[in-house]
Coordinates of C-alpha atoms in Angstrom, one line a residue:
X1 CA 191.5 32.0 -103.9
X2 CA 191.9 28.2 -103.6
X3 CA 191.2 27.8 -107.3
X4 CA 193.8 30.5 -108.2
X5 CA 196.3 29.0 -105.8
X6 CA 195.8 25.6 -107.4
X7 CA 196.0 27.1 -110.9
X8 CA 199.3 28.9 -110.2
X9 CA 200.6 25.7 -108.6
X10 CA 199.9 23.7 -111.8
X11 CA 201.4 26.4 -113.9
X12 CA 204.5 26.2 -111.8
X13 CA 204.7 22.4 -112.5
X14 CA 205.2 23.1 -116.2
X15 CA 208.9 22.3 -117.1
X16 CA 211.1 22.7 -120.1
X17 CA 210.5 19.0 -120.8
X18 CA 206.8 19.7 -121.2
X19 CA 207.6 22.5 -123.6
X20 CA 209.8 20.2 -125.6
X21 CA 207.0 17.7 -125.9
X22 CA 204.6 20.4 -127.1
X23 CA 207.2 21.3 -129.8
X24 CA 207.4 17.6 -130.8
X25 CA 203.6 17.5 -131.0
X26 CA 203.6 20.7 -133.0
X27 CA 206.2 19.3 -135.5
X28 CA 204.1 16.1 -136.0
X29 CA 201.0 18.2 -136.6
X30 CA 203.0 20.4 -139.1
X31 CA 204.2 17.3 -141.0
X32 CA 200.7 15.9 -141.1
X33 CA 199.1 19.1 -142.4
X34 CA 201.8 20.9 -144.4
X35 CA 203.7 17.9 -145.7
X36 CA 200.7 15.4 -145.8
X37 CA 202.9 12.8 -144.2
X38 CA 200.6 10.1 -142.8
X39 CA 198.1 12.7 -141.6
X40 CA 195.6 10.2 -140.3
X41 CA 198.1 9.1 -137.8
X42 CA 200.6 11.9 -137.2
X43 CA 197.9 14.5 -136.6
X44 CA 196.2 12.6 -133.6
X45 CA 199.7 11.6 -132.3
X46 CA 200.8 15.2 -132.5
X47 CA 197.7 16.6 -130.8
X48 CA 197.7 13.8 -128.2
X49 CA 201.4 14.5 -127.4
X50 CA 200.4 18.1 -126.5
X51 CA 197.4 17.0 -124.6
X52 CA 199.1 14.5 -122.3
X53 CA 201.8 17.0 -121.4
X54 CA 199.3 19.6 -120.1
X55 CA 199.2 19.5 -116.2
X56 CA 195.4 19.9 -116.0
X57 CA 194.4 17.8 -119.0
X58 CA 193.4 14.7 -117.1
X59 CA 194.1 12.7 -120.2
X60 CA 196.4 10.2 -118.5
X61 CA 196.1 8.6 -115.0
X62 CA 197.5 10.7 -112.2
X63 CA 197.1 9.3 -108.7
X64 CA 193.6 8.0 -108.2
X65 CA 192.2 10.0 -111.2
X66 CA 191.9 7.6 -114.2
X67 CA 192.7 9.4 -117.5
X68 CA 190.6 8.7 -120.6
X69 CA 193.7 7.9 -122.8
X70 CA 195.0 5.5 -120.2
X71 CA 191.6 3.8 -120.1
X72 CA 191.6 3.6 -123.9
X73 CA 195.2 2.3 -123.9
X74 CA 194.3 -0.5 -121.4
X75 CA 191.1 -1.4 -123.3
X76 CA 192.4 -1.3 -126.9
X77 CA 196.2 -1.5 -127.0
X78 CA 197.2 -3.4 -123.9
X79 CA 195.1 -6.3 -125.1
X80 CA 196.2 -5.9 -128.8
X81 CA 192.6 -5.1 -129.9
X82 CA 193.1 -1.9 -131.9
X83 CA 196.1 -3.2 -133.9
X84 CA 194.4 -6.4 -134.8
X85 CA 191.2 -4.6 -135.9
X86 CA 193.3 -2.3 -138.0
X87 CA 194.8 -5.4 -139.8
X88 CA 191.3 -6.2 -141.1
X89 CA 191.2 -2.9 -142.8
X90 CA 194.7 -3.2 -144.2
X91 CA 193.9 -6.7 -145.5
X92 CA 190.8 -5.4 -147.3
X93 CA 192.9 -2.7 -149.0
X94 CA 195.5 -5.2 -150.4
X95 CA 195.3 -6.8 -153.8
X96 CA 197.6 -9.8 -153.9
X97 CA 197.3 -10.4 -157.6
X98 CA 200.6 -8.8 -158.5
X99 CA 202.3 -11.1 -155.9
X100 CA 200.4 -14.2 -156.9
X101 CA 201.2 -13.7 -160.6
X102 CA 204.9 -13.6 -159.8
X103 CA 205.5 -15.7 -156.6
X104 CA 209.2 -15.2 -156.5
X105 CA 208.4 -11.7 -155.2
X106 CA 207.8 -13.4 -151.9
X107 CA 211.6 -13.7 -151.6
X108 CA 212.0 -10.0 -151.7
X109 CA 209.5 -9.6 -148.8
X110 CA 211.6 -12.0 -146.8
X111 CA 215.0 -10.4 -147.7
X112 CA 213.8 -6.9 -146.8
X113 CA 213.2 -8.0 -143.2
X114 CA 217.0 -8.2 -142.7
X115 CA 217.0 -4.8 -140.9
X116 CA 214.9 -6.3 -138.1
X117 CA 217.4 -8.9 -137.1
X118 CA 220.4 -6.6 -137.7
X119 CA 218.8 -4.0 -135.5
X120 CA 218.1 -6.5 -132.8
X121 CA 221.8 -7.2 -132.5
X122 CA 222.6 -3.5 -132.5
X123 CA 220.0 -2.8 -129.8
X124 CA 221.6 -5.5 -127.6
X125 CA 225.0 -3.9 -128.1
X126 CA 223.5 -0.7 -126.6
X127 CA 222.5 -2.8 -123.5
X128 CA 218.7 -2.8 -124.1
X129 CA 217.3 -6.0 -122.5
X130 CA 216.0 -8.6 -124.9
X131 CA 212.4 -7.7 -124.7
X132 CA 213.1 -4.0 -125.5
X133 CA 215.7 -4.9 -128.1
X134 CA 213.2 -7.1 -130.0
X135 CA 210.5 -4.5 -129.7
X136 CA 212.9 -1.8 -131.1
X137 CA 214.0 -4.1 -133.9
X138 CA 210.5 -4.7 -135.1
X139 CA 210.4 -1.0 -136.2
X140 CA 212.2 -2.5 -139.2
X141 CA 209.0 -4.3 -140.1
X142 CA 207.9 -0.9 -141.5
X143 CA 204.5 -1.7 -140.2
X144 CA 203.0 0.4 -137.4
X145 CA 200.3 -2.1 -136.1
X146 CA 202.9 -4.9 -136.0
X147 CA 205.3 -2.7 -134.1
X148 CA 202.6 -1.8 -131.6
X149 CA 201.5 -5.4 -131.2
X150 CA 205.0 -6.8 -130.7
X151 CA 206.1 -4.1 -128.3
X152 CA 202.9 -4.5 -126.3
X153 CA 203.1 -8.3 -126.1
X154 CA 206.7 -8.0 -125.0
X155 CA 205.8 -5.4 -122.4
X156 CA 208.3 -2.9 -123.7
X157 CA 208.7 0.3 -121.7
X158 CA 209.4 2.2 -124.9
X159 CA 206.1 1.6 -126.7
X160 CA 205.5 5.3 -127.3
X161 CA 208.9 6.0 -128.9
X162 CA 208.7 2.7 -130.9
X163 CA 205.3 3.7 -132.3
X164 CA 206.3 7.2 -133.3
X165 CA 209.5 5.9 -134.9
X166 CA 207.7 3.2 -136.8
X167 CA 205.0 5.5 -138.3
X168 CA 207.4 8.4 -138.8
X169 CA 209.8 6.4 -140.8
X170 CA 207.0 4.9 -142.8
X171 CA 206.0 8.4 -143.7
X172 CA 209.6 9.2 -144.6
X173 CA 210.1 6.3 -147.0
X174 CA 210.3 8.7 -150.0
X175 CA 213.2 10.4 -148.3
X176 CA 215.0 7.4 -146.7
X177 CA 214.9 4.9 -149.5
X178 CA 216.0 6.7 -152.7
X179 CA 219.6 7.7 -151.6
X180 CA 220.2 4.1 -150.3
X181 CA 218.9 2.6 -153.6
X182 CA 221.0 4.9 -155.7
X183 CA 224.1 4.1 -153.6
X184 CA 223.6 0.3 -154.2
X185 CA 222.6 0.3 -157.9
X186 CA 223.8 1.6 -161.2
X187 CA 221.7 3.6 -163.7
X188 CA 221.9 0.6 -166.0
X189 CA 220.4 -1.6 -163.3
X190 CA 217.7 1.0 -162.6
X191 CA 216.7 0.9 -166.2
X192 CA 216.0 -2.9 -166.3
X193 CA 212.5 -3.5 -167.6
X194 CA 210.2 -6.3 -166.3
X195 CA 207.2 -7.6 -168.2
X196 CA 203.9 -8.0 -166.4
X197 CA 200.8 -10.0 -167.5
X198 CA 197.6 -8.6 -165.8
X199 CA 194.6 -10.9 -165.0
X200 CA 196.7 -14.0 -164.8
X201 CA 195.3 -15.1 -161.3
X202 CA 192.0 -16.8 -161.0
X203 CA 189.3 -15.7 -158.5
X204 CA 189.5 -19.1 -156.8
X205 CA 193.2 -18.7 -156.2
X206 CA 192.6 -15.2 -154.7
X207 CA 189.9 -16.7 -152.3
X208 CA 192.0 -19.7 -151.3
X209 CA 195.2 -17.7 -150.7
X210 CA 194.2 -15.9 -147.5
X211 CA 192.6 -19.1 -146.1
X212 CA 195.7 -21.2 -146.8
X213 CA 198.2 -18.6 -145.6
X214 CA 196.3 -18.4 -142.3
X215 CA 196.2 -22.2 -141.9
X216 CA 199.9 -22.6 -142.6
X217 CA 200.9 -19.8 -140.3
X218 CA 198.6 -21.1 -137.6
X219 CA 200.4 -24.5 -137.7
X220 CA 203.9 -23.1 -137.4
X221 CA 203.3 -20.1 -135.1
X222 CA 201.4 -19.5 -132.0
X223 CA 200.9 -15.9 -133.0
X224 CA 198.7 -16.5 -136.0
X225 CA 196.2 -13.8 -135.0
X226 CA 198.4 -11.2 -136.7
X227 CA 198.3 -12.9 -140.1
X228 CA 194.7 -14.2 -139.5
X229 CA 193.2 -10.7 -139.2
X230 CA 195.1 -9.4 -142.1
X231 CA 194.0 -12.4 -144.3
X232 CA 190.4 -12.1 -143.1
X233 CA 190.3 -8.5 -144.3
X234 CA 191.6 -9.7 -147.7
X235 CA 189.0 -12.5 -147.8
X236 CA 186.3 -9.8 -147.4
X237 CA 187.7 -8.1 -150.4
X238 CA 188.1 -11.2 -152.7
X239 CA 185.0 -13.2 -151.8
X240 CA 182.7 -11.0 -153.9
X241 CA 179.6 -11.4 -151.7
X242 CA 180.5 -8.9 -148.9
X243 CA 181.4 -5.8 -150.9
X244 CA 179.7 -3.4 -148.4
X245 CA 181.7 -5.0 -145.5
X246 CA 184.9 -4.8 -147.5
X247 CA 184.3 -1.1 -148.3
X248 CA 183.5 -0.5 -144.6
X249 CA 186.7 -2.2 -143.5
X250 CA 188.8 -0.3 -146.0
X251 CA 187.3 3.1 -145.1
X252 CA 185.2 3.4 -141.9
X253 CA 186.9 0.7 -139.8
X254 CA 190.5 1.5 -140.8
X255 CA 190.1 5.3 -140.5
X256 CA 188.3 5.1 -137.1
X257 CA 190.8 2.7 -135.6
X258 CA 193.7 4.7 -137.0
X259 CA 192.3 7.8 -135.4
X260 CA 191.7 6.2 -132.0
X261 CA 195.0 4.3 -132.1
X262 CA 197.0 7.5 -132.9
X263 CA 195.7 9.5 -130.0
X264 CA 195.6 6.6 -127.6
X265 CA 199.2 5.7 -128.1
X266 CA 200.2 9.1 -126.7
X267 CA 199.2 7.9 -123.2
X268 CA 202.9 6.8 -123.1
X269 CA 204.3 10.0 -124.6
X270 CA 204.6 12.1 -121.5
X271 CA 207.8 14.0 -121.0
X272 CA 208.9 11.7 -118.2
X273 CA 208.6 8.6 -120.4
X274 CA 209.7 10.1 -123.8
X275 CA 212.5 12.5 -123.1
X276 CA 215.3 10.1 -122.4
X277 CA 218.6 9.2 -124.0
X278 CA 217.1 5.8 -124.7
X279 CA 214.4 7.4 -126.8
X280 CA 217.0 9.1 -129.1
X281 CA 218.8 5.7 -129.4
X282 CA 215.5 4.1 -130.4
X283 CA 214.9 6.7 -133.1
X284 CA 218.4 6.2 -134.5
X285 CA 218.0 2.4 -134.4
X286 CA 214.7 2.7 -136.2
X287 CA 216.4 4.5 -139.0
X288 CA 219.1 1.9 -139.1
X289 CA 216.4 -0.8 -139.4
X290 CA 214.8 0.9 -142.4
X291 CA 218.1 1.5 -144.1
X292 CA 219.2 -2.1 -143.7
X293 CA 215.7 -3.4 -144.8
X294 CA 216.3 -1.5 -148.1
X295 CA 219.9 -2.8 -148.3
X296 CA 218.8 -6.4 -147.8
X297 CA 216.1 -6.3 -150.4
X298 CA 218.3 -4.6 -153.1
X299 CA 221.3 -6.8 -152.5
X300 CA 219.2 -10.0 -152.6
X301 CA 217.8 -8.9 -156.0
X302 CA 221.4 -8.2 -157.3
X303 CA 222.4 -11.7 -156.2
X304 CA 219.4 -13.3 -157.8
X305 CA 220.3 -11.7 -161.1
X306 CA 223.5 -13.7 -161.1
X307 CA 221.5 -16.9 -161.5
X308 CA 218.3 -16.0 -163.5
X309 CA 217.8 -15.4 -167.2
X310 CA 215.2 -12.7 -166.9
X311 CA 216.8 -10.0 -164.9
X312 CA 215.1 -8.3 -162.0
X313 CA 215.3 -4.6 -161.5
X314 CA 217.2 -4.5 -158.1
X315 CA 215.0 -1.6 -157.0
X316 CA 212.1 -4.1 -156.7
X317 CA 213.9 -5.6 -153.7
X318 CA 213.7 -2.3 -151.8
X319 CA 209.9 -2.5 -152.1
X320 CA 209.9 -5.7 -150.0
X321 CA 209.4 -3.6 -146.9
X322 CA 205.9 -3.4 -145.4
X323 CA 205.4 0.4 -146.0
X324 CA 202.4 -0.1 -148.4
X325 CA 202.0 1.5 -150.9
X326 CA 204.6 4.3 -150.3
X327 CA 207.6 2.1 -151.1
X328 CA 206.0 0.8 -154.4
X329 CA 205.4 4.4 -155.4
X330 CA 209.0 5.3 -154.7
X331 CA 210.2 2.5 -157.0
X332 CA 207.8 3.4 -159.8
X333 CA 209.0 7.0 -159.6
X334 CA 212.7 6.0 -159.6
X335 CA 212.1 3.6 -162.5
X336 CA 210.6 6.4 -164.6
X337 CA 213.4 8.7 -163.7
X338 CA 215.9 6.2 -165.1
X339 CA 213.8 5.4 -168.2
X340 CA 210.5 7.1 -168.9
X341 CA 209.1 3.9 -170.4
X342 CA 210.1 1.7 -167.4
X343 CA 206.9 0.9 -165.5
X344 CA 207.7 -1.1 -162.4
X345 CA 204.6 -0.3 -160.3
X346 CA 202.9 -3.7 -160.4
X347 CA 206.1 -5.6 -159.6
X348 CA 206.9 -3.2 -156.8
X349 CA 203.3 -3.6 -155.5
X350 CA 203.8 -7.3 -155.5
X351 CA 207.0 -7.1 -153.5
X352 CA 205.3 -4.5 -151.2
X353 CA 202.4 -6.8 -150.3
X354 CA 204.9 -9.6 -149.9
X355 CA 206.6 -7.4 -147.3
X356 CA 203.3 -6.9 -145.6
X357 CA 203.0 -10.6 -145.1
X358 CA 206.7 -11.1 -144.2
X359 CA 206.6 -8.3 -141.6
X360 CA 203.7 -9.9 -139.8
X361 CA 205.5 -13.3 -140.0
X362 CA 208.7 -11.6 -138.7
X363 CA 206.7 -10.2 -135.8
X364 CA 205.4 -13.6 -135.0
X365 CA 208.9 -15.1 -135.2
X366 CA 210.2 -12.5 -132.8
X367 CA 207.5 -13.3 -130.3
X368 CA 208.3 -17.0 -130.6
X369 CA 212.0 -16.6 -130.4
X370 CA 212.3 -14.2 -127.4
X371 CA 210.8 -16.6 -124.8
X372 CA 213.1 -19.4 -126.1
X373 CA 216.2 -17.2 -125.9
X374 CA 215.3 -16.3 -122.3
X375 CA 215.2 -19.9 -121.2

């Protein structure tokens, strides 16, 4: 009888807010399976969202009972361990040759971070405190691990909503970017062809690049771990003597950490923490950040074309966000739609990996600026 009484008491604790969170979890699972949108992340986030909103799950800490997801969060996210380990796998996946063969693509990576700083101002207008506003703005980095890292370091109370927004909009890049690009460019501009010479970067340059980038960032920023782990992963790829470790980083490590990270982050996706007006604002601001990232990159390319002889296809600027390689694929597809012989993939990939570096640098810049602004 005591068991039945306790069971009915817990059933009575289920509210409409819990039901809404179950629906959100179900939608994420649907998008992962049916639409194949970032399934490695959205599936565990969706399942975890349902799990943490079950009264008897024990997944999150309640009273003196320590939940397993809370324990994982404190052990792997609160100390930034999981996002940093994931950066090793991401670095091992990236080929910087398209970027190194055309260094001016670095500029597009920088220009496409405009949405971060625009959204920071917008978030402040909605009365978010500076720590939370900066954490929300970094959604514009289009980089899930960077968003988690920055939000956690700044101790944002919205880390669950920020993470879901960052990864959801990354998955929605093929939907978000094309209409913005079409609005800002003409068909003639989308037809601009760009020559590419493969194999123009030496192996020595590829090896020295991650080392030098890490050293430079370490000198100018006290948050060099973000770039350092990314570049270490790339060094594993390019050194040529650790192929098995590079393969493990690209596959086993990145898949395992992504899986654990996805379900662990849901420790902060309980109904009480997630279903608030602030959360809806965060989702809206995240969309604004992505849109203005695209706007910044495209407009920068159009301005550049006023001064250079060899014209740049303005769509390349939109690939300067960190959503790798989704954004590059979008640009390639749109280039072929405008001209079936217009192959922009390698240039788009170069801008895309520049955005990967720029987003990490932007995250470090935010972490450096916020304490200074609070003084």
